[in-house]
Coordinates of C-alpha atoms in Angstrom, one line a residue:
M1 CA 0.0 0.2 -0.1
Q2 CA 1.2 3.3 -0.9
I3 CA 1.4 6.3 1.5
L4 CA 1.0 10.0 0.4
N5 CA 1.2 12.9 2.9
I6 CA -0.8 15.9 1.8
G7 CA -0.7 19.3 3.1
I8 CA -3.8 21.5 2.5
F9 CA -3.0 25.2 2.2
A10 CA -4.7 28.2 1.5
H11 CA -5.7 31.7 2.5
I12 CA -8.4 32.5 5.0
D13 CA -11.8 31.3 4.5
A14 CA -10.9 29.7 1.2
G15 CA -12.4 26.2 2.2
K16 CA -9.6 24.1 3.4
T17 CA -11.7 22.6 6.6
T18 CA -14.6 22.2 4.6
L19 CA -12.7 20.4 1.9
L20 CA -11.1 18.1 4.4
E21 CA -14.7 17.6 5.9
R22 CA -16.0 16.5 2.5
I23 CA -13.1 14.2 2.2
L24 CA -14.0 12.5 5.4
F25 CA -17.6 12.2 4.2
E26 CA -16.9 10.8 0.8
T27 CA -14.6 8.1 2.0
G28 CA -17.0 6.8 4.6
R29 CA -15.1 8.4 7.5
I30 CA -17.9 10.2 8.8
R31 CA -21.7 10.0 8.2
R32 CA -22.4 13.8 7.7
P33 CA -20.0 16.9 7.2
G34 CA -19.9 19.2 9.7
T35 CA -20.0 22.9 9.3
I36 CA -17.6 25.9 10.9
E37 CA -20.9 27.7 11.5
E38 CA -22.2 25.0 13.6
G39 CA -18.8 24.3 15.1
T40 CA -19.2 20.7 14.1
T41 CA -16.1 19.9 12.0
E42 CA -13.8 16.9 12.6
S43 CA -10.6 19.1 12.6
D44 CA -11.5 22.3 14.2
Y45 CA -12.5 20.9 17.6
L46 CA -10.5 23.3 20.1
Q47 CA -12.9 25.4 21.7
E48 CA -10.9 28.5 20.5
E49 CA -11.6 27.2 17.1
I50 CA -15.1 26.4 17.4
E51 CA -16.0 29.7 18.9
R52 CA -13.9 32.0 16.4
G53 CA -14.6 29.8 13.2
I54 CA -10.9 29.6 12.4
S55 CA -8.4 27.0 12.5
I56 CA -5.3 27.7 15.0
Q57 CA -3.5 24.4 14.8
S58 CA -3.0 21.8 11.9
T59 CA -4.9 18.6 12.0
L60 CA -4.0 15.2 10.9
A61 CA -6.7 12.9 9.1
R62 CA -5.8 9.2 8.0
V63 CA -7.9 8.3 4.9
F64 CA -7.9 4.9 3.3
W65 CA -8.8 5.1 -0.4
P66 CA -10.8 3.9 -1.8
N67 CA -12.1 2.2 1.3
A68 CA -10.5 0.9 4.6
K69 CA -11.3 -2.8 3.5
E70 CA -9.5 -2.9 0.3
P71 CA -7.1 0.1 0.6
K72 CA -5.0 1.2 -2.6
V73 CA -3.2 4.2 -0.9
L74 CA -3.2 5.9 2.6
F75 CA -3.7 9.6 2.4
Q76 CA -2.3 11.5 5.6
F77 CA -4.1 14.9 5.2
L78 CA -2.7 17.6 7.1
D79 CA -5.2 20.7 7.3
N80 CA -3.2 23.9 8.1
P81 CA -4.4 27.1 9.6
G82 CA -4.9 30.3 7.1
H83 CA -3.8 32.7 9.2
L84 CA -0.2 33.8 9.2
D85 CA -0.3 34.2 13.0
F86 CA -0.3 30.4 13.1
Q87 CA 2.3 29.9 10.6
S88 CA 4.6 27.7 12.7
Q89 CA 1.8 25.1 12.4
T90 CA 2.1 25.2 8.5
S91 CA 6.1 25.2 8.7
A92 CA 5.6 22.0 10.5
S93 CA 3.4 20.5 8.0
L94 CA 5.7 21.5 5.1
V95 CA 8.3 19.4 6.7
V96 CA 6.6 16.2 6.0
A97 CA 4.2 17.0 3.0
D98 CA 4.9 15.1 -0.1
V99 CA 2.3 17.3 -2.1
G100 CA 0.5 20.6 -1.3
I101 CA -3.1 21.1 -2.2
V102 CA -3.2 25.0 -2.5
L103 CA -7.1 26.2 -2.4
I104 CA -8.3 29.4 -4.2
D105 CA -11.3 30.9 -3.6
A106 CA -12.4 31.2 -7.1
F107 CA -14.8 34.3 -6.4
E108 CA -12.0 36.3 -4.4
G109 CA -8.9 35.1 -6.5
L110 CA -5.4 35.1 -5.3
K111 CA -4.7 36.4 -2.0
S112 CA -1.3 37.5 -0.7
Q113 CA -1.4 34.3 1.7
T114 CA -2.0 32.1 -1.4
L115 CA 1.5 33.5 -2.8
Q116 CA 3.0 32.8 0.4
N117 CA 2.0 29.4 0.5
V118 CA 3.2 29.0 -2.8
E119 CA 6.5 30.5 -2.3
W120 CA 7.0 28.1 1.0
L121 CA 6.2 25.0 -1.1
R122 CA 8.4 25.8 -3.9
K123 CA 11.1 26.5 -1.7
R124 CA 11.0 23.0 -0.2
K125 CA 10.5 21.6 -3.6
I126 CA 7.1 20.2 -2.7
P127 CA 5.0 20.0 -6.1
I128 CA 1.6 22.0 -6.0
L129 CA -2.0 20.7 -7.1
F130 CA -4.2 23.7 -7.1
F131 CA -7.8 23.5 -6.3
L132 CA -10.2 26.3 -7.4
N133 CA -13.3 26.1 -4.8
K134 CA -16.5 27.7 -4.6
L135 CA -17.1 27.4 -8.3
D136 CA -20.9 27.0 -7.7
R137 CA -21.2 30.5 -6.9
K138 CA -22.8 32.6 -9.5
G139 CA -20.7 35.3 -11.8
I140 CA -17.6 33.8 -11.2
D141 CA -14.7 34.2 -13.9
I142 CA -11.5 32.2 -13.2
T143 CA -9.5 34.0 -16.1
D144 CA -7.9 36.7 -13.7
S145 CA -6.9 33.9 -11.0
L146 CA -5.1 31.9 -14.0
V147 CA -3.3 34.7 -15.1
D148 CA -2.2 35.6 -11.8
L149 CA -1.2 32.0 -11.1
E150 CA 0.9 32.0 -14.5
A151 CA 2.7 35.2 -13.2
V152 CA 3.6 33.7 -9.8
L153 CA 4.6 30.1 -11.3
G154 CA 6.6 31.6 -14.5
K155 CA 4.6 28.9 -16.7
E156 CA 0.8 28.5 -17.8
P157 CA -1.1 26.3 -15.1
I158 CA -2.8 23.5 -16.9
L159 CA -6.7 23.8 -16.0
L160 CA -8.3 20.1 -15.9
W161 CA -11.6 21.5 -14.5
K162 CA -14.5 22.0 -16.8
E163 CA -17.4 24.0 -16.4
E164 CA -19.6 21.3 -18.2
G165 CA -18.9 17.6 -18.9
E166 CA -16.6 14.7 -17.5
F167 CA -13.4 15.3 -15.9
S168 CA -11.7 14.0 -19.1
L169 CA -8.2 12.9 -17.5
L170 CA -9.9 10.1 -15.8
Q171 CA -12.1 9.2 -18.8
E172 CA -11.2 5.9 -20.4
R173 CA -10.9 7.6 -23.8
S174 CA -11.1 11.2 -24.6
S175 CA -10.3 13.6 -27.5
D176 CA -10.1 16.6 -25.1
Q177 CA -7.2 18.5 -26.5
S178 CA -6.5 20.3 -23.2
L179 CA -5.0 17.2 -21.8
L180 CA -1.9 17.6 -24.6
P181 CA 0.1 19.6 -22.1
L182 CA 0.3 16.7 -19.8
L183 CA 2.3 14.7 -22.0
E184 CA 4.0 17.2 -24.3
W185 CA 6.9 17.7 -21.9
D186 CA 7.9 14.1 -22.5
G187 CA 9.2 13.1 -26.0
D188 CA 8.4 9.4 -25.8
L189 CA 4.8 10.3 -24.7
S190 CA 4.5 13.0 -27.5
E191 CA 5.8 10.3 -30.2
Q192 CA 3.2 7.5 -28.9
Y193 CA 0.6 10.2 -29.0
L194 CA 1.4 11.0 -32.8
Q195 CA 1.3 7.5 -33.6
N196 CA -2.1 6.6 -31.7
P197 CA -4.1 9.9 -30.9
D198 CA -7.0 7.8 -29.8
H199 CA -4.7 6.9 -26.7
L200 CA -4.7 10.6 -25.6
A201 CA -6.4 9.9 -22.2
D202 CA -4.3 7.1 -21.3
L203 CA -1.0 9.0 -22.3
A204 CA -2.0 12.0 -20.5
R205 CA -2.6 10.0 -17.5
K206 CA 1.1 8.8 -17.6
G207 CA 2.2 12.2 -18.3
F208 CA 0.4 13.6 -15.4
A209 CA 1.7 10.8 -13.2
R210 CA 5.2 11.3 -14.3
G211 CA 5.4 15.0 -14.9
F212 CA 3.9 16.3 -11.7
W213 CA 6.7 14.9 -9.4
K214 CA 9.2 16.6 -11.6
E215 CA 7.3 20.0 -11.5
E216 CA 7.0 20.0 -15.4
F217 CA 3.5 21.4 -15.0
F218 CA 0.9 22.8 -12.3
P219 CA -2.5 21.0 -12.6
V220 CA -5.6 23.1 -11.7
L221 CA -8.7 21.2 -10.4
G222 CA -11.8 22.6 -9.3
G223 CA -15.3 22.4 -7.8
A224 CA -17.2 23.4 -4.7
A225 CA -16.0 21.5 -1.5
L226 CA -19.1 22.3 0.5
H227 CA -21.1 20.4 -1.8
G228 CA -18.7 17.7 -2.8
D229 CA -18.3 19.1 -6.4
G230 CA -14.9 18.0 -7.6
V231 CA -13.9 16.0 -4.3
R232 CA -13.8 12.5 -5.7
E233 CA -11.9 13.6 -8.9
L234 CA -9.3 15.4 -6.7
L235 CA -9.0 12.0 -4.8
R236 CA -8.7 9.9 -8.0
S237 CA -6.3 12.4 -9.3
L238 CA -4.2 11.8 -5.8
E239 CA -4.5 8.2 -6.3
L240 CA -3.1 8.4 -10.1
L241 CA -0.1 10.6 -8.4
S242 CA 0.5 8.1 -5.8
E243 CA 1.2 5.4 -8.3
S244 CA 4.3 7.0 -9.7
F245 CA 5.6 8.6 -6.2
R246 CA 9.0 7.6 -5.4
P247 CA 9.7 8.8 -1.5
E248 CA 13.2 10.2 -1.2
L249 CA 15.7 7.8 0.3
R250 CA 16.5 8.3 3.9
P251 CA 19.7 7.3 5.9
K252 CA 19.5 3.8 7.2
E253 CA 20.0 4.9 10.8
E254 CA 17.3 7.4 10.6
L255 CA 13.9 6.5 12.5
G256 CA 11.8 9.6 11.8
I257 CA 11.3 13.2 12.1
A258 CA 9.2 14.8 14.8
F259 CA 7.3 17.7 13.5
K260 CA 4.4 18.8 15.9
R261 CA 3.5 18.9 19.4
E262 CA 0.0 18.9 21.0
L263 CA -2.0 18.3 24.3
H264 CA -4.3 15.6 23.7
P265 CA -7.4 15.0 26.0
D266 CA -6.6 11.5 26.6
L267 CA -2.9 11.0 26.0
G268 CA -1.6 14.0 27.3
R269 CA 1.4 15.7 25.7
I270 CA 2.0 14.2 22.5
V271 CA 4.8 14.6 19.6
Y272 CA 3.8 13.6 16.2
V273 CA 6.5 11.7 14.1
L274 CA 6.8 10.9 10.4
A275 CA 8.4 7.4 10.4
S276 CA 11.5 7.0 8.0
K277 CA 11.2 3.2 8.3
E278 CA 9.8 0.4 10.1
F279 CA 10.2 0.3 14.0
P280 CA 8.2 -1.3 17.0
Q281 CA 7.0 -0.2 20.1
N282 CA 9.7 0.5 22.7
Q283 CA 12.0 1.7 19.9
K284 CA 15.1 3.7 21.6
F285 CA 16.0 6.9 19.8
W286 CA 18.8 9.5 19.9
S287 CA 18.0 13.3 18.5
A288 CA 19.5 16.6 19.0
S289 CA 17.2 17.4 21.9
S290 CA 17.0 14.3 23.8
Q291 CA 17.1 10.5 23.9
G292 CA 14.7 8.0 25.1
K293 CA 12.4 5.1 24.3
M294 CA 8.9 5.2 22.5
D295 CA 7.2 3.3 24.9
S296 CA 3.7 3.6 23.1
L297 CA 2.7 4.3 19.4
H298 CA -0.6 5.5 18.3
Y299 CA -2.3 6.3 15.3
I300 CA -4.2 9.6 15.1
S301 CA -7.0 10.9 12.8
T302 CA -8.6 14.2 13.8
R303 CA -10.4 13.2 17.1
D304 CA -9.7 9.4 17.0
I305 CA -6.8 7.5 18.5
E306 CA -5.7 3.8 17.8
E307 CA -2.7 2.2 19.4
T308 CA -0.1 0.1 17.4
G309 CA 2.5 -2.1 18.2
R310 CA 4.6 -1.3 15.0
V311 CA 4.7 1.6 12.5
L312 CA 5.2 1.4 8.9
P313 CA 7.6 3.6 6.9
R314 CA 6.0 7.0 6.1
E315 CA 3.2 6.5 8.4
I316 CA 2.6 9.5 11.1
I317 CA 2.4 8.3 14.7
V318 CA 2.1 10.1 17.9
V319 CA 4.2 9.3 20.9
S320 CA 3.4 10.4 24.2
E321 CA 5.6 11.5 27.6
L322 CA 8.5 12.7 25.4
D323 CA 8.3 16.5 26.5
S324 CA 12.0 17.1 25.5
L325 CA 11.7 16.4 21.9
Q326 CA 11.5 19.3 19.6
P327 CA 9.7 19.8 16.4
G328 CA 12.0 19.4 13.5
D329 CA 14.1 16.7 15.5
V330 CA 15.5 14.0 13.5
L331 CA 15.4 11.0 15.5
Y332 CA 18.1 8.2 14.9
S333 CA 18.5 4.5 15.8
S334 CA 21.9 5.0 17.4
P335 CA 24.0 7.8 18.7
Q336 CA 25.4 10.3 16.1
K337 CA 28.4 12.7 15.7
E338 CA 25.8 15.4 14.5
Y339 CA 22.2 15.6 14.7
R340 CA 19.8 17.5 12.3
S341 CA 16.9 19.4 12.7
E342 CA 14.3 20.1 9.9
L343 CA 13.0 23.2 11.3
T344 CA 14.7 26.7 11.5
P345 CA 13.3 29.0 14.5
I346 CA 10.5 31.6 13.6
R347 CA 11.4 35.4 14.7
K348 CA 8.5 36.3 17.1
Q349 CA 7.9 39.9 16.7
F350 CA 4.8 40.7 19.0
Q351 CA 5.3 40.8 22.7
I352 CA 3.2 41.6 26.0
L353 CA 4.1 41.4 29.5
I354 CA 2.3 39.3 32.0
E355 CA 2.1 39.4 35.5
P356 CA 0.1 37.4 38.3
E357 CA -2.3 39.4 40.4
T358 CA -0.8 38.2 43.5
D359 CA 3.0 36.7 43.9
E360 CA 1.9 33.7 45.3
H361 CA 0.7 32.4 41.9
R362 CA 3.9 33.5 40.2
D363 CA 5.1 29.8 39.8
S364 CA 2.1 28.4 38.6
L365 CA 1.5 31.3 36.0
W366 CA 5.1 30.5 34.6
K367 CA 4.3 26.6 34.6
A368 CA 1.1 27.2 32.5
L369 CA 3.2 29.7 30.0
Q370 CA 5.8 26.7 29.7
L371 CA 2.9 24.5 28.8
L372 CA 1.7 27.1 26.2
V373 CA 5.0 27.6 24.7
W374 CA 5.5 23.6 24.2
M375 CA 2.6 23.2 22.4
D376 CA 3.0 26.1 20.2
E377 CA 6.5 26.7 18.4
G378 CA 5.3 30.2 17.4
L379 CA 5.8 31.5 21.2
E380 CA 8.5 32.4 23.4
I381 CA 8.8 33.3 27.0
K382 CA 11.3 35.1 29.1
I383 CA 11.6 37.0 32.4
L384 CA 12.7 40.4 31.8
P385 CA 15.8 40.6 34.4
E386 CA 15.2 44.5 34.9
T387 CA 11.4 44.1 36.0
G388 CA 10.8 40.4 36.8
Q389 CA 8.1 40.6 34.1
M390 CA 7.2 37.6 32.1
Q391 CA 7.2 38.4 28.5
L392 CA 5.3 36.4 26.1
S393 CA 6.2 36.9 22.4
G394 CA 4.1 35.4 19.4
L395 CA 3.7 35.9 15.5
G396 CA 0.8 38.4 15.6
E397 CA -2.0 40.3 17.5
L398 CA -4.6 37.4 16.9
H399 CA -1.7 34.8 17.9
L400 CA -1.4 36.4 21.2
E401 CA -5.0 37.0 21.7
V402 CA -5.7 33.4 21.2
S403 CA -2.9 32.1 23.3
L404 CA -4.1 34.3 26.4
S405 CA -7.4 32.7 25.9
R406 CA -6.1 29.4 25.8
L407 CA -3.8 30.2 28.8
K408 CA -7.0 30.0 31.0
E409 CA -7.3 26.4 30.4
F410 CA -4.2 25.9 32.5
Y411 CA -4.2 29.2 34.7
P412 CA -7.6 29.8 36.4
H413 CA -6.4 33.1 38.4
K414 CA -6.2 36.6 37.1
I415 CA -3.4 38.2 35.3
N416 CA -2.4 41.8 34.3
V417 CA -1.5 42.0 30.7
S418 CA 0.3 44.8 29.1
G419 CA -0.7 46.2 25.6
I420 CA 0.7 44.4 22.6
K421 CA 4.2 45.9 21.4
V422 CA 6.0 45.1 18.2
A423 CA 9.7 44.2 18.4
R424 CA 12.2 46.6 17.3
F425 CA 15.8 46.0 16.3
E426 CA 18.8 47.8 15.4
L427 CA 20.3 47.4 11.7
W428 CA 23.9 47.9 11.3
K429 CA 23.9 50.4 8.4
K430 CA 27.9 50.4 7.2
M431 CA 29.8 48.1 4.7
V432 CA 32.9 48.0 6.6
I433 CA 34.6 49.9 9.6
Q434 CA 37.8 49.3 10.9
G435 CA 38.3 49.1 14.8
E436 CA 41.1 48.8 17.4
F437 CA 40.4 47.3 20.9
Q438 CA 42.7 47.5 23.8
H439 CA 42.2 47.9 27.7
T440 CA 44.4 48.4 30.5
A441 CA 43.9 48.1 34.3
F442 CA 45.9 48.9 37.5
D443 CA 47.2 52.3 36.2
Q444 CA 48.0 50.8 32.9
K445 CA 50.1 48.1 34.4
I446 CA 48.2 45.1 32.9
S447 CA 47.0 45.5 29.3
S448 CA 44.7 43.2 27.1
G449 CA 47.0 43.7 24.1
L450 CA 45.7 45.1 20.8
V451 CA 42.8 43.3 18.8
Q452 CA 42.5 44.6 15.3
A453 CA 39.2 44.0 13.7
S454 CA 36.6 44.8 11.0
L455 CA 32.9 45.5 11.7
V456 CA 31.4 44.3 8.2
S457 CA 27.9 44.2 7.0
S458 CA 26.5 40.6 6.7
N459 CA 24.0 41.9 4.0
S460 CA 21.5 39.9 5.8
F461 CA 20.2 39.9 9.3
S462 CA 22.8 37.2 10.4
R463 CA 25.7 37.7 12.6
D464 CA 28.8 35.8 12.9
V465 CA 32.5 36.2 14.3
R466 CA 35.4 35.0 12.0
F467 CA 38.9 34.8 12.9
E468 CA 41.6 35.5 10.1
T469 CA 44.6 35.0 12.8
K470 CA 45.7 32.1 15.0
I471 CA 44.9 32.8 18.7
T472 CA 44.2 30.7 21.5
E473 CA 41.0 29.0 21.9
T474 CA 40.4 31.1 25.2
L475 CA 40.8 34.3 23.4
E476 CA 38.4 33.3 20.5
E477 CA 35.8 32.4 23.3
A478 CA 36.3 35.7 25.0
I479 CA 36.0 37.9 21.7
T480 CA 33.0 35.7 20.5
S481 CA 31.2 36.1 24.0
A482 CA 32.0 39.8 23.8
F483 CA 30.3 40.3 20.3
Y484 CA 27.1 38.6 21.2
E485 CA 26.8 40.3 24.6
V486 CA 27.1 43.7 22.8
V487 CA 24.8 42.8 19.7
A488 CA 22.1 41.3 22.0
K489 CA 21.3 44.5 23.5
G490 CA 22.8 47.3 21.3
S491 CA 23.1 50.8 21.6
K492 CA 19.5 51.6 21.8
G493 CA 18.5 48.7 24.0
E494 CA 17.4 46.5 20.9
E495 CA 19.0 43.5 19.3
V496 CA 21.5 44.1 16.7
L497 CA 21.2 42.6 13.2
G498 CA 23.4 42.4 10.0
L499 CA 26.8 42.6 11.7
D500 CA 29.6 40.2 11.3
L501 CA 33.1 40.6 13.3
I502 CA 36.1 39.7 11.5
V503 CA 39.3 39.7 13.8
H504 CA 42.5 40.4 11.7
R505 CA 45.1 40.4 14.2
Y506 CA 46.0 40.2 17.9
D507 CA 49.2 41.7 19.5
P508 CA 49.8 40.4 22.9
P509 CA 50.8 42.7 25.7
D510 CA 54.6 43.0 26.7
V511 CA 54.1 41.6 29.9
S512 CA 52.8 38.0 29.9
N513 CA 49.8 37.4 31.8
E514 CA 46.2 36.1 31.6
T515 CA 44.5 38.4 29.2
S516 CA 41.2 36.9 28.2
S517 CA 39.1 38.9 30.7
L518 CA 40.8 41.9 29.7
V519 CA 40.4 41.2 26.0
K520 CA 36.6 40.8 26.7
V521 CA 36.3 44.1 28.2
A522 CA 38.3 45.8 25.4
V523 CA 36.1 44.4 22.9
I524 CA 32.9 45.1 24.6
K525 CA 33.8 48.8 25.1
G526 CA 35.3 49.3 21.4
L527 CA 32.1 47.7 20.0
K528 CA 29.7 49.8 21.9
D529 CA 31.5 52.9 20.8
I530 CA 31.2 52.1 17.1
I531 CA 27.7 50.4 16.9
R532 CA 26.6 53.8 18.9
Q533 CA 27.0 55.7 15.9
H534 CA 26.4 53.2 12.7
T535 CA 23.0 51.6 13.5
E536 CA 19.3 52.4 12.6
L537 CA 16.0 51.3 14.5
I538 CA 13.8 48.9 12.2
G539 CA 10.9 46.8 12.7
P540 CA 8.6 44.5 10.6
L541 CA 6.7 45.8 7.6
S542 CA 3.2 44.8 7.0
I543 CA 1.5 44.1 3.6
L544 CA -2.3 44.7 3.6
E545 CA -5.0 43.6 1.4
I546 CA -8.4 44.6 2.4
L547 CA -11.6 44.0 1.1
I548 CA -14.3 46.4 2.0
P549 CA -17.7 47.7 0.9
D550 CA -17.3 50.8 -1.3
S551 CA -19.4 52.6 1.2
S552 CA -16.5 52.4 3.9
L553 CA -13.7 52.8 1.3
G554 CA -13.1 56.7 2.1
D555 CA -13.2 56.4 5.8
V556 CA -10.7 53.2 5.6
L557 CA -8.4 55.1 3.3
A558 CA -8.4 58.2 5.7
V559 CA -7.2 55.7 8.8
L560 CA -4.6 54.1 6.8
S561 CA -3.1 57.3 5.8
K562 CA -3.0 58.5 9.5
R563 CA -1.2 55.2 10.1
S564 CA 1.3 56.4 7.5
A565 CA 0.5 53.4 5.4
K566 CA 1.4 53.5 1.7
I567 CA -1.5 52.9 -0.7
S568 CA -0.5 50.5 -3.6
D569 CA -3.6 50.4 -5.4
V570 CA -7.6 50.5 -5.0
I571 CA -9.3 48.0 -7.5
S572 CA -13.3 47.9 -7.8
V573 CA -14.0 44.1 -8.0
G574 CA -17.7 44.6 -8.5
D575 CA -20.8 43.7 -6.0
G576 CA -20.3 47.2 -4.5
K577 CA -17.0 46.3 -2.9
S578 CA -13.1 47.3 -3.7
L579 CA -9.7 45.6 -2.9
V580 CA -7.1 47.8 -1.3
H581 CA -3.3 47.0 -1.2
A582 CA -1.2 48.8 1.0
K583 CA 1.9 48.4 3.2
A584 CA 2.8 50.0 6.7
S585 CA 5.0 49.6 9.5
T586 CA 3.6 46.6 11.8
E587 CA 3.6 48.7 15.0
N588 CA 1.4 51.3 13.4
L589 CA -1.0 48.9 12.4
L590 CA -1.7 47.5 16.2
G591 CA -5.3 47.5 16.4
F592 CA -6.2 48.0 13.0
A593 CA -8.3 45.0 12.6
S594 CA -10.8 46.1 15.4
V595 CA -11.1 49.6 13.8
L596 CA -11.7 47.8 10.3
R597 CA -14.5 45.7 11.9
N598 CA -16.1 48.5 13.5
M599 CA -15.8 50.9 10.7
T600 CA -17.4 48.2 8.0
Q601 CA -19.9 46.7 10.7
G602 CA -17.9 43.3 10.3
R603 CA -18.0 43.2 6.4
G604 CA -14.4 44.3 5.7
V605 CA -12.0 41.4 5.2
L606 CA -8.4 41.9 6.2
S607 CA -5.3 39.8 4.9
L608 CA -2.1 41.2 6.5
D609 CA 1.2 39.7 6.4
S610 CA 3.9 40.8 8.7
L611 CA 7.3 40.5 6.9
F612 CA 10.7 41.0 8.4
D613 CA 14.0 40.2 6.7
S614 CA 16.7 41.8 5.0
E615 CA 14.6 42.9 2.1
H616 CA 11.5 43.7 3.9
Y617 CA 11.7 46.0 7.0
Y618 CA 10.6 49.5 8.0
V619 CA 13.0 52.2 9.2
I620 CA 11.6 53.7 12.4
T621 CA 12.0 57.6 12.5
L622 CA 11.6 59.8 15.5
V623 CA 8.1 60.6 14.4
D624 CA 7.4 56.8 15.0
S625 CA 9.4 56.6 18.2
R626 CA 7.1 55.4 21.3

């Protein structure tokens, strides 16, 4: 039996959860499809998800196709949140997905989140199958969506959906010429078609199955998930793709990859693991963050769990009581010299300060926050040494709002919470500056010696220390420690980004003595003096896409102007609505979602992506200063 791991990705409200619900119904897993409005879907079962009508965590569903009694393939679907605030869940799914289904709301077209999903998938070289959803709505023109897709992909997508007639790819015989792009990429298949034009459908299926995995083309299917239109065609297409799928060979000592953590009502703390090879219950493992034994193995599918004594290659299982395992950890069957992680940390840009109402509850609040962070890789906590306050950092306003609400499950007492603050940083803005660092003590009787170095732009947000001279390991540690101590706080109290330190030479003092502590002091003082003059304050930049009633357009544009937003364009989309594209400092947009909701009486739809990298950031001026 083949196994295919499928991530479902889309912008907000495109129908991901509805699609998975219909898949479960079509395959006999559930008797009746649930709805988001009623809070009865299989995948959105957390109280916060039901109350808000959104997905806040990814959900796994195991689907045997065409049925559980005689399965040809096991589909392991991962339904992911549409909000960027919960991108840590999406990032985890990208680690294990073989194929990405990207849903597009056919009425609203491509959104910024759609483009972000496509970018993530292509960066990880995961083939994409597009599904135009909500095609049952009247007045839909899919031309714009296809044109936008072509611009993003760099090649024309292949539309396999037909408004009328059968799904020709799966017909025994077909003369549908729109199937030709599925085989034209392959010389042998093209030759066979020229010799036997009547075999078009069969040759197109072969081309579809082979070319998809090579990303020779991007197929576009369609339908209406709410009513089941196009869902069985999607499943049959996935079955066709599974027949030609060849998973990447993994190292023989690799057991699997941990990719997600969750608090389960029956199993407690669980970790999701994609198995790289077959292994039994009680299997020992080693990883970057821990070593131990997998005492129990369970299959999990939405809300259902089933214990198993052995896992097959490429199955996803959950293990309990392994709290120290980190998402991204690669698990091995024996100790290794080096351990790998498949996930890179996500920078948390939004912060709030939390304190218990009484000191007697401080420890229990800290433990509750630790549990919250354990479940959600997008969160981070620390205690500020200056004030003793607890700082919770996350990926957005909604993310922190939901996290505080979930905190009540583990901490029943009252807390004091500050307003949300957006993280600021200092960016090194010079290409190269030479520096000489020296420090003396005890009336200049003892010297550090002279360190000659360059402060160089890394041309990114990275930081590093490099040595072009041979010095002792102790001195290297002293200089490296001094550098990271200074850049952690900067001259303006913020973390410094984009700076490398290159040490060219070290001249020791005339009198031999232990100099490492003096060298560290010299480098700290010298770096502080230079950095003070050559950094600028920066913060994340937000890209907005707002669908609003025309009656509210003027008011919304005025509010954006007051928040120093730059309007890119305003597009009339018909039906009395306009689409506004803009960008602004993320901290200037705090609270904007609530203002928009009130201003448009809940009819405004906001898609907001907060970007922060060396190409996307906002320079904070004195006018912006808090």
